[in-house]
């Protein structure tokens, strides 16, 4: 089974801090994603990466950046954390269209609180 | 704009059958998926429909009608552990998947 591991389950950061959320997958998938989940809004795509060093903006990229230096690791960076970035952050991995019947595999999430 | 509509809450009795509907309006369509998420947990993949019709996986089935931009998830023989949120998701092409806001299912004894 694919495992997607997020480094922190809970984080509390101060406004203005630079925050790093780490995600690692162990099944050699090219595609990785960062979503945020807020009540009533479902999952919204922040950024995704389809290969090492390749990244694309999702629907809500403002205030975020990402890094993919190795295939198995995809990092989300909040350049200067703000209270409206308090949310649950979910990382996901996907094999691509050839594996579309298998869906995304999500990590357990990082609940970030910015105070 | 692009949207997926699903009911916010559904309540059903243990042992019953429940259907969670999803209608979508997207610029592209490459398949409808369903995910389950328990409180505090990660979403887990349940099913995928790329073509019209019914897909069955144990107690869960999923249906798609592309002409109606509509699908549903059917849960049979409900158990208490099925209490969770269920999300429909549409792959709109390439790497993009849009998720619905989720349906919270309450299973009562």
Coordinates of C-alpha atoms in Angstrom, one line a residue:
Chain A
X1 CA 0.0 0.0 0.0
X2 CA 1.1 3.5 -0.7
X3 CA 1.9 5.4 2.4
X4 CA 1.8 9.2 2.5
X5 CA 3.4 10.6 5.7
X6 CA 3.0 14.2 6.9
X7 CA 5.6 15.2 9.3
X8 CA 3.3 17.0 11.8
X9 CA -0.2 16.2 13.0
X10 CA -0.7 19.5 14.8
X11 CA 1.2 22.8 14.5
X12 CA 0.7 26.2 16.2
X13 CA 2.6 29.1 14.6
X14 CA 2.6 32.8 15.1
X15 CA 1.5 35.4 12.5
X16 CA 4.4 36.2 10.2
X17 CA 6.4 33.0 10.8
X18 CA 7.6 31.0 7.9
X19 CA 6.1 27.6 8.1
X20 CA 7.2 24.3 6.4
X21 CA 4.9 21.4 6.0
X22 CA 6.6 18.2 4.9
X23 CA 5.1 15.2 3.0
X24 CA 6.8 12.0 2.0
X25 CA 5.4 9.1 -0.2
X26 CA 6.9 5.7 -0.6
X27 CA 5.5 4.4 -3.9
X28 CA 7.5 6.3 -6.5
X29 CA 4.5 8.3 -7.7
X30 CA 5.2 11.2 -10.0
X31 CA 2.3 13.3 -8.8
X32 CA 1.8 15.0 -5.4
X33 CA -0.6 17.5 -4.2
X34 CA -1.3 19.9 -1.4
X35 CA -4.9 20.6 -0.4
X36 CA -6.4 22.6 2.4
X37 CA -9.7 21.5 3.9
X38 CA -12.1 23.9 5.6
X39 CA -15.6 23.1 6.9
X40 CA -18.2 23.5 4.2
X41 CA -15.6 24.2 1.5
X42 CA -14.3 20.7 0.8
X43 CA -10.8 20.2 -0.4
X44 CA -9.2 23.0 -2.3
X45 CA -6.0 22.6 -4.3
X46 CA -3.1 24.8 -3.4
X47 CA -0.3 23.4 -5.5
X48 CA 0.7 20.2 -7.3
X49 CA 3.8 18.7 -8.7
X50 CA 4.0 16.2 -11.6
X51 CA 7.8 15.6 -11.4
X52 CA 10.9 16.6 -9.5
X53 CA 11.4 20.4 -9.5
X54 CA 8.1 20.8 -11.4
X55 CA 5.2 22.6 -9.8
X56 CA 1.9 24.1 -10.9
X57 CA -0.5 26.4 -9.1
X58 CA -3.8 25.1 -7.9
X59 CA -6.9 27.1 -7.2
X60 CA -5.7 29.0 -4.1
X61 CA -1.9 29.4 -4.3
X62 CA -1.6 32.9 -2.8
X63 CA 0.5 33.0 0.3
X64 CA 2.0 29.6 -0.4
X65 CA 4.9 28.1 -2.2
X66 CA 6.2 24.5 -2.7
X67 CA 9.4 22.6 -3.2
X68 CA 10.0 19.2 -4.8
X69 CA 13.7 18.4 -4.8
X70 CA 13.2 14.7 -4.5
X71 CA 10.5 12.5 -6.0
X72 CA 9.3 11.2 -2.7
X73 CA 9.1 14.6 -0.9
X74 CA 6.8 17.5 -1.5
X75 CA 7.0 20.5 0.9
X76 CA 4.5 23.3 1.4
X77 CA 5.8 26.6 2.6
X78 CA 3.8 29.4 4.1
X79 CA 6.0 32.4 3.5
X80 CA 4.5 34.6 6.2
X81 CA 1.8 32.8 8.1
X82 CA -1.5 34.6 8.6
X83 CA -4.6 33.7 10.7
X84 CA -6.6 33.0 7.5
X85 CA -4.2 30.1 6.8
X86 CA -5.4 28.3 9.9
X87 CA -6.7 25.1 8.4
X88 CA -6.2 21.3 7.9
X89 CA -3.6 20.7 5.2
X90 CA -3.7 17.4 3.3
X91 CA -1.0 16.0 1.1
X92 CA -1.8 13.4 -1.5
X93 CA 0.0 11.2 -3.9
X94 CA -1.4 9.8 -7.3
X95 CA 0.1 7.5 -9.9
X96 CA -1.5 9.4 -12.8
X97 CA -4.1 8.6 -15.4
X98 CA -2.8 5.0 -15.8
X99 CA -3.8 4.5 -12.1
X100 CA -6.9 6.6 -12.1
X101 CA -9.0 3.7 -10.8
X102 CA -7.0 3.8 -7.6
X103 CA -7.6 7.4 -6.6
X104 CA -5.5 9.6 -4.5
X105 CA -3.7 8.5 -1.3
X106 CA -3.9 11.1 1.4
X107 CA -1.7 11.7 4.4
X108 CA -3.3 12.0 7.8
X109 CA -3.2 15.8 7.6
X110 CA -1.6 18.6 9.5
X111 CA -3.9 20.8 11.5
X112 CA -2.2 24.3 11.5
X113 CA -3.3 27.0 13.8
X114 CA -1.9 30.5 13.3
X115 CA -2.2 32.8 16.3
Chain B
X1 CA -17.4 28.2 -12.8
X2 CA -16.9 24.6 -11.8
X3 CA -19.0 23.0 -9.0
X4 CA -19.9 19.8 -7.4
X5 CA -23.2 19.6 -5.4
X6 CA -23.9 17.0 -2.8
X7 CA -26.2 17.1 0.3
X8 CA -24.5 18.4 3.4
X9 CA -26.0 15.8 5.7
X10 CA -27.8 12.4 5.5
X11 CA -29.1 10.3 8.4
X12 CA -30.0 6.7 8.1
X13 CA -30.6 3.7 10.4
X14 CA -28.2 0.8 10.9
X15 CA -28.9 -2.0 8.4
X16 CA -30.6 0.3 5.9
X17 CA -29.5 1.5 2.5
X18 CA -28.5 5.1 1.8
X19 CA -27.8 7.0 -1.4
X20 CA -25.6 10.1 -1.6
X21 CA -26.0 12.1 -4.8
X22 CA -23.5 14.2 -6.6
X23 CA -24.2 16.6 -9.5
X24 CA -21.3 18.3 -11.2
X25 CA -20.7 21.1 -13.6
X26 CA -17.1 21.1 -14.8
X27 CA -15.2 22.2 -17.8
X28 CA -13.8 18.7 -18.4
X29 CA -14.7 15.3 -17.1
X30 CA -12.4 12.3 -16.9
X31 CA -14.1 10.4 -14.1
X32 CA -16.0 10.6 -10.8
X33 CA -14.5 9.3 -7.6
X34 CA -15.8 8.9 -4.0
X35 CA -13.8 9.3 -0.8
X36 CA -14.6 8.5 2.8
X37 CA -13.3 10.5 5.7
X38 CA -13.8 9.7 9.4
X39 CA -13.4 12.5 11.9
X40 CA -9.8 13.3 12.4
X41 CA -8.7 10.9 9.6
X42 CA -7.5 11.2 6.1
X43 CA -9.8 10.8 3.1
X44 CA -9.6 7.3 1.7
X45 CA -10.5 6.3 -1.8
X46 CA -13.7 4.3 -2.2
X47 CA -14.6 4.0 -5.9
X48 CA -14.1 5.4 -9.4
X49 CA -16.5 5.6 -12.4
X50 CA -15.1 6.6 -15.7
X51 CA -18.0 5.3 -17.8
X52 CA -21.7 5.3 -17.3
X53 CA -23.1 2.6 -15.1
X54 CA -22.8 0.9 -11.8
X55 CA -19.5 -0.2 -10.0
X56 CA -19.8 -2.4 -7.0
X57 CA -17.3 -3.0 -4.3
X58 CA -18.7 -5.0 -1.4
X59 CA -21.4 -3.0 0.4
X60 CA -20.6 0.1 -1.6
X61 CA -21.7 0.8 -5.1
X62 CA -21.2 3.9 -7.2
X63 CA -23.2 5.0 -10.3
X64 CA -22.5 7.5 -13.0
X65 CA -24.6 9.1 -15.7
X66 CA -22.4 11.4 -17.8
X67 CA -25.4 12.7 -19.9
X68 CA -27.0 13.9 -16.6
X69 CA -23.7 15.0 -15.0
X70 CA -24.8 13.0 -12.0
X71 CA -23.6 10.2 -9.9
X72 CA -24.3 8.6 -6.6
X73 CA -22.7 6.5 -3.9
X74 CA -24.9 3.7 -2.5
X75 CA -24.2 2.2 0.9
X76 CA -26.0 -1.0 1.8
X77 CA -26.3 -2.8 5.1
X78 CA -25.3 0.3 6.9
X79 CA -23.1 -0.1 9.9
X80 CA -22.2 2.4 12.7
X81 CA -18.7 2.6 11.4
X82 CA -20.0 4.0 8.1
X83 CA -20.7 7.3 10.0
X84 CA -18.3 9.6 8.2
X85 CA -18.1 12.3 5.6
X86 CA -18.3 11.3 1.9
X87 CA -16.8 13.4 -0.9
X88 CA -17.4 13.1 -4.6
X89 CA -14.6 14.3 -6.8
X90 CA -14.3 14.9 -10.5
X91 CA -11.1 14.6 -12.5
X92 CA -11.3 17.5 -14.9
X93 CA -8.3 16.5 -17.0
X94 CA -4.6 16.1 -16.5
X95 CA -3.8 16.5 -12.8
X96 CA -6.8 18.5 -11.7
X97 CA -9.4 17.0 -9.4
X98 CA -12.2 19.0 -7.9
X99 CA -13.8 17.9 -4.6
X100 CA -17.3 18.4 -3.4
X101 CA -17.9 20.0 0.0
X102 CA -18.8 16.6 1.5
X103 CA -21.8 14.8 2.9
X104 CA -21.9 14.0 6.5
X105 CA -23.5 10.6 7.1
X106 CA -25.0 9.8 10.5
X107 CA -25.9 6.2 11.1
X108 CA -28.3 5.6 14.0
X109 CA -28.9 2.4 15.9

